[in-house]
mmCIF file of C-alpha atoms in Angstrom:
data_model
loop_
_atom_site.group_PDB
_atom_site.id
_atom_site.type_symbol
_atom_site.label_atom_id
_atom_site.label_comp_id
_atom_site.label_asym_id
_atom_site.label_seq_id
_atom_site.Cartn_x
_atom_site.Cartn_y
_atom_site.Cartn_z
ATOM 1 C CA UNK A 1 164.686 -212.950 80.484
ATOM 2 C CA UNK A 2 164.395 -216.740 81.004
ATOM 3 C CA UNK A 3 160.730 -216.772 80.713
ATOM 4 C CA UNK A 4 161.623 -215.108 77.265
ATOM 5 C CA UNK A 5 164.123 -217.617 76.528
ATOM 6 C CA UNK A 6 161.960 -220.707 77.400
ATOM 7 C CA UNK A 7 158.717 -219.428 75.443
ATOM 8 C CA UNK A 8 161.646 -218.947 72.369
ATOM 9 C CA UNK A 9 162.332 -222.028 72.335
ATOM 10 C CA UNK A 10 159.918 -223.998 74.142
ATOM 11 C CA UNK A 11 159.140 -225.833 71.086
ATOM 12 C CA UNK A 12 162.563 -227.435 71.186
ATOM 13 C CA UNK A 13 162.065 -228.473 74.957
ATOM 14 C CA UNK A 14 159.124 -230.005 74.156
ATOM 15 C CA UNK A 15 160.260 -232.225 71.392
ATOM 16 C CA UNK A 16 163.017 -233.570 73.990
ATOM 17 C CA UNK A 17 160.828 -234.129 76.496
ATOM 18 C CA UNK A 18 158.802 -235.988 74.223
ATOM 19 C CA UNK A 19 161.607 -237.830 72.894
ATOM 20 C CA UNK A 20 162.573 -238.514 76.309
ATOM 21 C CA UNK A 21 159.358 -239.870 76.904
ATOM 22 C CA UNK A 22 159.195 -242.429 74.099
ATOM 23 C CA UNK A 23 162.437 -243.928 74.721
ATOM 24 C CA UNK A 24 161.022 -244.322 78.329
ATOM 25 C CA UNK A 25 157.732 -246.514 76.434
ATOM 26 C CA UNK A 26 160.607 -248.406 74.189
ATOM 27 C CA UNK A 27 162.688 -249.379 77.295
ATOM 28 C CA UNK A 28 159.542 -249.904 79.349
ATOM 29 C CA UNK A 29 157.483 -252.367 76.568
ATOM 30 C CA UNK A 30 160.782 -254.116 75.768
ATOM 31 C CA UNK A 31 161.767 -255.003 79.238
ATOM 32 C CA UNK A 32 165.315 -253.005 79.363
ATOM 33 C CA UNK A 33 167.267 -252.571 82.348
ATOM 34 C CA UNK A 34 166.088 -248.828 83.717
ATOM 35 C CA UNK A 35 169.147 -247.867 84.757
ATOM 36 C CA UNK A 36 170.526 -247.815 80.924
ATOM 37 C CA UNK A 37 167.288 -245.527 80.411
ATOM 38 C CA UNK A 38 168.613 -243.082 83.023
ATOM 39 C CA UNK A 39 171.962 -243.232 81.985
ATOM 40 C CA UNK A 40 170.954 -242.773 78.753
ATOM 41 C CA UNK A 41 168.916 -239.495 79.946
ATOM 42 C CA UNK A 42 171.320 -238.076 81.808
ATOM 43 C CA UNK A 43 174.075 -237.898 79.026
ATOM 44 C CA UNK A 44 171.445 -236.596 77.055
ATOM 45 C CA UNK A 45 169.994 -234.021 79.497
ATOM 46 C CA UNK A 46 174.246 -232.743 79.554
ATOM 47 C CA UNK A 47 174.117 -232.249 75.603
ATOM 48 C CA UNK A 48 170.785 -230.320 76.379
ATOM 49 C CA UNK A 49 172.597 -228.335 78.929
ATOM 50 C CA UNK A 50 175.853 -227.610 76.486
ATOM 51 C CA UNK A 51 173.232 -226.144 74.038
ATOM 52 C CA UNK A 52 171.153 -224.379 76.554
ATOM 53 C CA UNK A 53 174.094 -222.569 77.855
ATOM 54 C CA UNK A 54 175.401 -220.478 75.248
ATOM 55 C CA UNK A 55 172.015 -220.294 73.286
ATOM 56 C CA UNK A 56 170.602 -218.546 76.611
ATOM 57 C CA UNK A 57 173.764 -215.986 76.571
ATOM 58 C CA UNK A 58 173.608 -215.401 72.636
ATOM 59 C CA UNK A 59 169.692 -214.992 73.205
ATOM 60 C CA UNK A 60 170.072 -212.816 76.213
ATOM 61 C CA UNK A 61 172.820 -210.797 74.027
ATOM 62 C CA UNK A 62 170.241 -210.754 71.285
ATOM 63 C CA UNK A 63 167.397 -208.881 73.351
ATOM 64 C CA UNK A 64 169.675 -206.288 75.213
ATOM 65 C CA UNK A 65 170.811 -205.432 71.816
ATOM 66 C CA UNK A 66 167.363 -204.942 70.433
ATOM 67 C CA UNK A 67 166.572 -203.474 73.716
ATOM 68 C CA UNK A 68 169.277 -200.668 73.845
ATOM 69 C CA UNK A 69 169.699 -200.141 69.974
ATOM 70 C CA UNK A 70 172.434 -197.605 70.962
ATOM 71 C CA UNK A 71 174.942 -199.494 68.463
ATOM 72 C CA UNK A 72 174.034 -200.881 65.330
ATOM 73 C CA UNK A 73 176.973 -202.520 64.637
ATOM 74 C CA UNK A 74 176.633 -205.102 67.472
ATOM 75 C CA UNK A 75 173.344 -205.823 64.920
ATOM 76 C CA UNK A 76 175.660 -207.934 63.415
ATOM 77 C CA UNK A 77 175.662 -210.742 65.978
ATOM 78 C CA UNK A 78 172.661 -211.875 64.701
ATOM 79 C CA UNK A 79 173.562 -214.759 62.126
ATOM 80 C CA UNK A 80 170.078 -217.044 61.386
ATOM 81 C CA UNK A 81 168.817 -216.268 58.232
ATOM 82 C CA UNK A 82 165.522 -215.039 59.654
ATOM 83 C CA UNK A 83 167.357 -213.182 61.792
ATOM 84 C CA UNK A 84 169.622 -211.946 58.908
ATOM 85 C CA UNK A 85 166.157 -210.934 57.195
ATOM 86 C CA UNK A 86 164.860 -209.036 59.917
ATOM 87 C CA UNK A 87 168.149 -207.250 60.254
ATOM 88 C CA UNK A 88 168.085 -206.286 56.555
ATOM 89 C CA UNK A 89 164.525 -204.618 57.374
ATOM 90 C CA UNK A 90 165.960 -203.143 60.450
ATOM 91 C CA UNK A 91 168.851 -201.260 58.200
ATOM 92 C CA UNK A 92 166.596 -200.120 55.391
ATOM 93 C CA UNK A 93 164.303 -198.391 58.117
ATOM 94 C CA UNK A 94 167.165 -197.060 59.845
ATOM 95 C CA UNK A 95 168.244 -195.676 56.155
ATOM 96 C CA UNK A 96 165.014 -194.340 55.852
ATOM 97 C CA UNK A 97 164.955 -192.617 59.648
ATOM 98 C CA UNK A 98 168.187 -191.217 58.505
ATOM 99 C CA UNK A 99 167.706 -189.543 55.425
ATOM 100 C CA UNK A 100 163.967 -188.356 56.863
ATOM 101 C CA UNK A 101 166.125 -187.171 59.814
ATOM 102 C CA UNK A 102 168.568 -185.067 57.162
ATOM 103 C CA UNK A 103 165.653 -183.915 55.251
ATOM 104 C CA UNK A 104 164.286 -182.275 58.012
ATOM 105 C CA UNK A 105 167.682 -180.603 58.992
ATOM 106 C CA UNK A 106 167.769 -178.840 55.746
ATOM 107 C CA UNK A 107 164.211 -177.810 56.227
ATOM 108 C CA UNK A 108 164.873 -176.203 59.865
ATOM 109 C CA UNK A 109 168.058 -174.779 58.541
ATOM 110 C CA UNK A 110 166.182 -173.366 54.670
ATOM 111 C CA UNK A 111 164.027 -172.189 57.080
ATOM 112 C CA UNK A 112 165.580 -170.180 59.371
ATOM 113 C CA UNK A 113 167.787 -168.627 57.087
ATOM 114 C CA UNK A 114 164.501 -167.517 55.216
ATOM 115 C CA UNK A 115 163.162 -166.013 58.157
ATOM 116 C CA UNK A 116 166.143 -164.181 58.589
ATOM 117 C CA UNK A 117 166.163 -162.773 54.855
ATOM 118 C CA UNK A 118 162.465 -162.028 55.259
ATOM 119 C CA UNK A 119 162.752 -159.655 58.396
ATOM 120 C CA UNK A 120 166.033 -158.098 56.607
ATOM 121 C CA UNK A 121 163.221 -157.747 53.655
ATOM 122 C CA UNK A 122 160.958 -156.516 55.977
ATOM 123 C CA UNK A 123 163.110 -154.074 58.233
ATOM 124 C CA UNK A 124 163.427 -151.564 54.771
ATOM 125 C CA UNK A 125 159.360 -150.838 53.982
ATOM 126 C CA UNK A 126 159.293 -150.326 58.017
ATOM 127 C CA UNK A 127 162.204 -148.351 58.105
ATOM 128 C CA UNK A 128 161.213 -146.128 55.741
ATOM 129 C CA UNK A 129 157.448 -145.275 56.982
ATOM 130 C CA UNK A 130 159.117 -144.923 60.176
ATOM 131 C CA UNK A 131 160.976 -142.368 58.808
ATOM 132 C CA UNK A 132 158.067 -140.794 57.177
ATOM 133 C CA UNK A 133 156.197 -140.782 60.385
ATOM 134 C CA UNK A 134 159.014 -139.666 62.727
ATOM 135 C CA UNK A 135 159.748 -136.198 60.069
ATOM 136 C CA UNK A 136 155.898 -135.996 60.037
ATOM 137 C CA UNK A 137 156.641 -136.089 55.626
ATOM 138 C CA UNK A 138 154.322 -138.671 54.635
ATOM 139 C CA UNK A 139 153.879 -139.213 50.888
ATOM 140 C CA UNK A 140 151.044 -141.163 50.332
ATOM 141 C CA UNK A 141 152.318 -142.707 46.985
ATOM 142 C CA UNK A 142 155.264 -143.775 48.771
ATOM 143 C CA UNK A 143 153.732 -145.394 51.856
ATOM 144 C CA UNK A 144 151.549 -147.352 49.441
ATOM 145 C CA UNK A 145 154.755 -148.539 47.502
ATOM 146 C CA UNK A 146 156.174 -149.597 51.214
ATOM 147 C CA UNK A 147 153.066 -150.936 51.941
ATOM 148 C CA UNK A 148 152.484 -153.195 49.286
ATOM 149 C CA UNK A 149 156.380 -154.440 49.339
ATOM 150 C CA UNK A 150 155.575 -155.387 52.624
ATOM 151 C CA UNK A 151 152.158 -157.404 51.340
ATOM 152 C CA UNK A 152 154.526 -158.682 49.001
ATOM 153 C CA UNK A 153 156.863 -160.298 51.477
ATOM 154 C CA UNK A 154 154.661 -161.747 53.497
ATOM 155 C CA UNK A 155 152.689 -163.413 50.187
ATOM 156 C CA UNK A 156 156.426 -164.576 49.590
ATOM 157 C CA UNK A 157 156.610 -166.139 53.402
ATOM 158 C CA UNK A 158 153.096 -167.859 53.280
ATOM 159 C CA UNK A 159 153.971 -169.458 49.821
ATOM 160 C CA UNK A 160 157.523 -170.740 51.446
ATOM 161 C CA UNK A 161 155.756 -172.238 53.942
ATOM 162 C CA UNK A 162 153.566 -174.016 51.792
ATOM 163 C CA UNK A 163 155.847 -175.777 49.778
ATOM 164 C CA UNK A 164 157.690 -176.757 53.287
ATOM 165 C CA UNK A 165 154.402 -178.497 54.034
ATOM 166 C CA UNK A 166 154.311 -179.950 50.463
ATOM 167 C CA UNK A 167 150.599 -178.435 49.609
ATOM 168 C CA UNK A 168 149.710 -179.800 46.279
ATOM 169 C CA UNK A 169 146.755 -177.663 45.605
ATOM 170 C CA UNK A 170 147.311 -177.148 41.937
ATOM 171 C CA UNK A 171 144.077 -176.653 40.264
ATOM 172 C CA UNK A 172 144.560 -176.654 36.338
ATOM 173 C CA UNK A 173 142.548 -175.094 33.344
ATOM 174 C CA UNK A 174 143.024 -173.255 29.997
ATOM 175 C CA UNK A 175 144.571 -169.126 31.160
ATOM 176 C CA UNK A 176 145.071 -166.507 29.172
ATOM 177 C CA UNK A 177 148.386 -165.707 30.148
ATOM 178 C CA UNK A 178 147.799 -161.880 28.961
ATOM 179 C CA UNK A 179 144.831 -161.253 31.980
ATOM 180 C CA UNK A 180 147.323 -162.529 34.416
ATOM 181 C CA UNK A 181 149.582 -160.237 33.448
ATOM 182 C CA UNK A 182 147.302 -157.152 33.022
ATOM 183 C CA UNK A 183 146.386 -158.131 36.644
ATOM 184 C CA UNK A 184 150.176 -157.793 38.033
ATOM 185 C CA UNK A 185 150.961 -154.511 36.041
ATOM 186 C CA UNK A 186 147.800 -153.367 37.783
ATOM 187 C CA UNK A 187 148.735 -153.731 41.035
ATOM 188 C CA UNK A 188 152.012 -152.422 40.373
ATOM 189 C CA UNK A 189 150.707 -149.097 38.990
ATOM 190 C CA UNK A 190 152.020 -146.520 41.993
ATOM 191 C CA UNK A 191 155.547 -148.376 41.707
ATOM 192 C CA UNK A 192 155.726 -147.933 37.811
ATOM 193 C CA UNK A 193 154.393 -144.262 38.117
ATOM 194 C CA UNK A 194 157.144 -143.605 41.266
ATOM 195 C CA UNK A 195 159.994 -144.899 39.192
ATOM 196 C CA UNK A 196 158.452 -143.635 35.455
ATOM 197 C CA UNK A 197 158.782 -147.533 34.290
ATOM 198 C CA UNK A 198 156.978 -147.823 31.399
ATOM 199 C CA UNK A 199 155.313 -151.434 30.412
ATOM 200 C CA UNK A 200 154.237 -153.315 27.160
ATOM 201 C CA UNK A 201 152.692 -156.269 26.522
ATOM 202 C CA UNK A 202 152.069 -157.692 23.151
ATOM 203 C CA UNK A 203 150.684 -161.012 21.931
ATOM 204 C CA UNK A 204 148.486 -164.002 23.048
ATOM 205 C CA UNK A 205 149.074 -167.090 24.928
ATOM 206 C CA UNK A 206 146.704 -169.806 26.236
ATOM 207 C CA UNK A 207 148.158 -171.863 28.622
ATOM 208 C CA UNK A 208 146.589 -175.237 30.539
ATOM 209 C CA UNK A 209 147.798 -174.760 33.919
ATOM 210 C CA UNK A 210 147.084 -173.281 38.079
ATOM 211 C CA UNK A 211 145.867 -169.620 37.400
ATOM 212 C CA UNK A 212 146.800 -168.810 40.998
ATOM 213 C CA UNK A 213 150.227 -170.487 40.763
ATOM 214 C CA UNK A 214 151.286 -169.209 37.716
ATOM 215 C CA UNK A 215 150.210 -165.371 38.252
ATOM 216 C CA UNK A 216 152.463 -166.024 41.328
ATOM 217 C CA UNK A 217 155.547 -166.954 39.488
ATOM 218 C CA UNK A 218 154.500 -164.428 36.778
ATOM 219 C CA UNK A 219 154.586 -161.634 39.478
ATOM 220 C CA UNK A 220 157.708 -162.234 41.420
ATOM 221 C CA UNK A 221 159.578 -162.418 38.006
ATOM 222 C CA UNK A 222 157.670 -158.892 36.939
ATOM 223 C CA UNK A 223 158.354 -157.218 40.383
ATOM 224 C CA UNK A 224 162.409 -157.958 40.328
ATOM 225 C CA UNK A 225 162.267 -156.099 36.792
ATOM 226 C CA UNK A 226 160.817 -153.170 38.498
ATOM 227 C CA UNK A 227 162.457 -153.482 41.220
ATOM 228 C CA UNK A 228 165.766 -153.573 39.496
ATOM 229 C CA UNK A 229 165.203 -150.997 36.586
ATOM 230 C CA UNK A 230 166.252 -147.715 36.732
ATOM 231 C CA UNK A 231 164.224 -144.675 36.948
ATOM 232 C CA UNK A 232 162.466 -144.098 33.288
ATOM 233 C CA UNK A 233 163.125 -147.659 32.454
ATOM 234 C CA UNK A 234 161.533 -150.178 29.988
ATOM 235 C CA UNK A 235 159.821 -153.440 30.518
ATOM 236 C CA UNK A 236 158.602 -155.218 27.653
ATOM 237 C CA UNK A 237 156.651 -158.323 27.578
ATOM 238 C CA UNK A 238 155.721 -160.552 24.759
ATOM 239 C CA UNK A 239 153.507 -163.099 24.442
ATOM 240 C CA UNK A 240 153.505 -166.272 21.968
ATOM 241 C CA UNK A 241 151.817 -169.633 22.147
ATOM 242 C CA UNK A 242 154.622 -171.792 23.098
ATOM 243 C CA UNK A 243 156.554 -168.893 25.287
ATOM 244 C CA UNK A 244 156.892 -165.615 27.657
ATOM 245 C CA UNK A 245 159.396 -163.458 27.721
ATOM 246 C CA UNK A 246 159.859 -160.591 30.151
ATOM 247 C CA UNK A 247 163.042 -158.452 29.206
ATOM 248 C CA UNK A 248 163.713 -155.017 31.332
ATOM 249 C CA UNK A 249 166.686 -152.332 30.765
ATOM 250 C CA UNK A 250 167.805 -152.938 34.505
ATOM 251 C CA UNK A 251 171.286 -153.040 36.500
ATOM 252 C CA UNK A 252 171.141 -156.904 35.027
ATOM 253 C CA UNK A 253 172.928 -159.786 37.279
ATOM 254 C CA UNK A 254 176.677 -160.588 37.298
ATOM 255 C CA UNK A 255 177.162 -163.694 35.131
ATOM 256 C CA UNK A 256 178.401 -165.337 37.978
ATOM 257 C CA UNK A 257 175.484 -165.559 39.673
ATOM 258 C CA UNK A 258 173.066 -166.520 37.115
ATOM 259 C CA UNK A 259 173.577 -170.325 37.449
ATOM 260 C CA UNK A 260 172.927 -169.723 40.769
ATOM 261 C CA UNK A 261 170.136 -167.211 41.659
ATOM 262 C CA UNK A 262 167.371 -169.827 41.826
ATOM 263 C CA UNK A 263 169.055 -171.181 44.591
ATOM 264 C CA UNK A 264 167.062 -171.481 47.809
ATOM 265 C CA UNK A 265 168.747 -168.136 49.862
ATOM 266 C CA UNK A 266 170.916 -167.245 47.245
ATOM 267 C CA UNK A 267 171.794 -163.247 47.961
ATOM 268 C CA UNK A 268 174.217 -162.032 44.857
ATOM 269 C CA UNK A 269 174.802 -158.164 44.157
ATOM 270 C CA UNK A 270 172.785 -157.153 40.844
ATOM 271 C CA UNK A 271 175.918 -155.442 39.796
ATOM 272 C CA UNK A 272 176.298 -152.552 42.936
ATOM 273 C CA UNK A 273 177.022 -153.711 46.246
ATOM 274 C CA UNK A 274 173.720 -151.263 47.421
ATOM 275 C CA UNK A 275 171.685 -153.668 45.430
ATOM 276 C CA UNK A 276 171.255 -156.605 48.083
ATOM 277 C CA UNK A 277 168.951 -158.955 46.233
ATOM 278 C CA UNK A 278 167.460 -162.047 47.852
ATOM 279 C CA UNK A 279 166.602 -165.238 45.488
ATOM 280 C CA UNK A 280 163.929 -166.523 47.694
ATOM 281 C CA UNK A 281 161.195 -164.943 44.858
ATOM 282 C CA UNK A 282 163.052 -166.830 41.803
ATOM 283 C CA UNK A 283 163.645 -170.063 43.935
ATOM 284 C CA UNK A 284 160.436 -170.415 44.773
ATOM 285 C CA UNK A 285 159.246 -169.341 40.803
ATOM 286 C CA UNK A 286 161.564 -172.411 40.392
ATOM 287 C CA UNK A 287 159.849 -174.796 41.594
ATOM 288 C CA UNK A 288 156.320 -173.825 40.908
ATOM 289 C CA UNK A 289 157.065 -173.537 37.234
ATOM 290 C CA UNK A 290 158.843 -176.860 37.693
ATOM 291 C CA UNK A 291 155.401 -178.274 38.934
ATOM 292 C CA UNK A 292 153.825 -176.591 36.077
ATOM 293 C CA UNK A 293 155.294 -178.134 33.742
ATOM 294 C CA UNK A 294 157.418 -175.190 32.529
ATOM 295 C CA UNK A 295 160.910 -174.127 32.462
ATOM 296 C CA UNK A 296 162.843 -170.600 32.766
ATOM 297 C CA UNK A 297 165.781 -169.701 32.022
ATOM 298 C CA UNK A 298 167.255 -166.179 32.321
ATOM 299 C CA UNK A 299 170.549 -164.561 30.139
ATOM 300 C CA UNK A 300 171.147 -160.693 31.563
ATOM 301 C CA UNK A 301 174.009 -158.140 30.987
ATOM 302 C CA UNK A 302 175.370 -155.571 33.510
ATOM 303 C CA UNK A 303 173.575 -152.195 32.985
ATOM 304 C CA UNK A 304 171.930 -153.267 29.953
ATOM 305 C CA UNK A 305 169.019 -155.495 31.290
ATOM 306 C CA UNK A 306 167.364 -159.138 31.810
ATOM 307 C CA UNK A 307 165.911 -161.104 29.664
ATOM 308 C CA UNK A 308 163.556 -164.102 31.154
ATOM 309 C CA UNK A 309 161.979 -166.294 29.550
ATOM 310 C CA UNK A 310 159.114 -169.393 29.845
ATOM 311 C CA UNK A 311 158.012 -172.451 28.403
ATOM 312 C CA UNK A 312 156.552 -175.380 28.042
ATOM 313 C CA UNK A 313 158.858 -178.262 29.281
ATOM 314 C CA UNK A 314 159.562 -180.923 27.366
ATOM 315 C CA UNK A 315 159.512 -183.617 29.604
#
């Protein structure tokens, strides 16, 4: 610690010494008594020591503070305005740490609780081939329909995890919105034909934007209308050049939830209790349509349907 202190503030030592010195020449080359010289130093040499003193103990404090950093409030001992300055730096970093640190709480925490929706997700597809393989009743169309929920999940878990890691992979170029579409309902076709839901789509739209991205907002907002219509149900899409609009004849969603379903984890009941819906699709159709540069909005009405609609923001 001393060796510290001296190199602090061996600057000021020196220019003492050196002072010393030259009032040594000036008594020396103008032929003054010696002893006033040594008085002289020695009264001097006790100032030195009253500001050595408690500049070694503030210094000394200084360092074990720095040192530790277990309180920042003792920061505030430091007083010099270069001191002051690196103290300011010292509490915007510490800012920073702390919101980083808070950030990545909620990120651990959004995360686990998706985890635990997607094995509750997970647990019914399983459950029910299970089933079918424990009564030896398999249905083909129906393990397909389990199976491809459960492909569905997991493309809903890999996509989660990318915007955790902030992937900005967005790619964009002019899509016809109406082959992205086609696509979906295509996939969809044993789930449509198990539930006799019948589909439309009508118009055009030509959209500058990430084909990949947007056929993945596109289909989580097409499979919850399937998922929540009822058996023999409509879904009707139409097409325009500065919109899309995706109405169903569904259960609908409680109007209490709707300013809340693209919450991240937001579970509501689609109007019966048996109808456990997670909003991990539509938060995560949030915020890719967000980075799109398009905005949804959603109006629905208990056992008559949902209406959703897109477009263009106007940011």
């Amino acid at each position: 610690m001393i060796r510290l202190f001296i190199k602090e503030y061996k600057s000021w030592y020196i220019l003492y010494f050196l002072l010393l010195f030259l009032n040594f020449l000036v008594f020396y080359l103008v032929h003054l008594p010696l002893d006033y010289f040594i008085t002289a130093g020695w009264v001097s040499l006790g100032f030195l020591l009253l500001y050595t003193v408690p500049s070694y103990l503030k210094f000394k404090r200084k360092i074990e503070i720095l040192q530790d950093f277990i309180y920042v409030n003792e920061l505030n001992d430091l007083q010099s305005p270069s001191e002051l300055a690196y103290l300011n730096v010292i509490q915007k970093i510490l800012s920073q740490s702390d919101f980083s640190q808070q950030e990545l709480i909620k990120q651990k925490e959004n995360l686990n609780q998706m985890i635990k929706m997607w094995v509750h997700q997970m647990k019914i597809p399983l459950s029910v081939l299970s089933l079918m393989d424990q009564t030896k009743a398999y249905d083909k169309v129906e393990g397909k329909i389990q199976l491809f929920k459960m492909e569905n999940y997991l493309k809903q878990l890999l996509t989660y995890l990318k915007f955790s890691d902030y992937n900005d992979d967005y790619i964009f170029e002019q899509v016809q919105v109406a082959d992205l579409i086609k696509q979906i309902i295509k996939s969809y076709a044993y789930v449509c034909i198990s539930k006799d839901i019948s589909i439309s789509v009508s118009g055009r739209c030509k959209l500058k934007t990430d084909r990949k991205w947007l056929s993945f907002a596109l289909e989580q907002i097409i499979d919850n209308a399937i998922k929540y219509s009822k058996h023999g149900g409509n879904i009707k899409i139409e097409l325009r050049d500065d919109s899309i609009e995706i109405s169903d004849t569904g259960i609908g969603i409680l109007e209490a939830d709707i300013n809340r379903i693209f919450d991240d984890g937001f579970t509501g009941f689609n109007g019966h209790e048996h109808q456990k819906a997670s909003g991990l699709g539509l938060y995560m159709t949030k915020r890719v349509l967000n980075n799109l540069e398009l905005e949804i909005s959603i109006t629905s009405e208990i056992e008559k349907g949902t209406n959703v609609t897109i477009t263009k923001s106007k940011r």
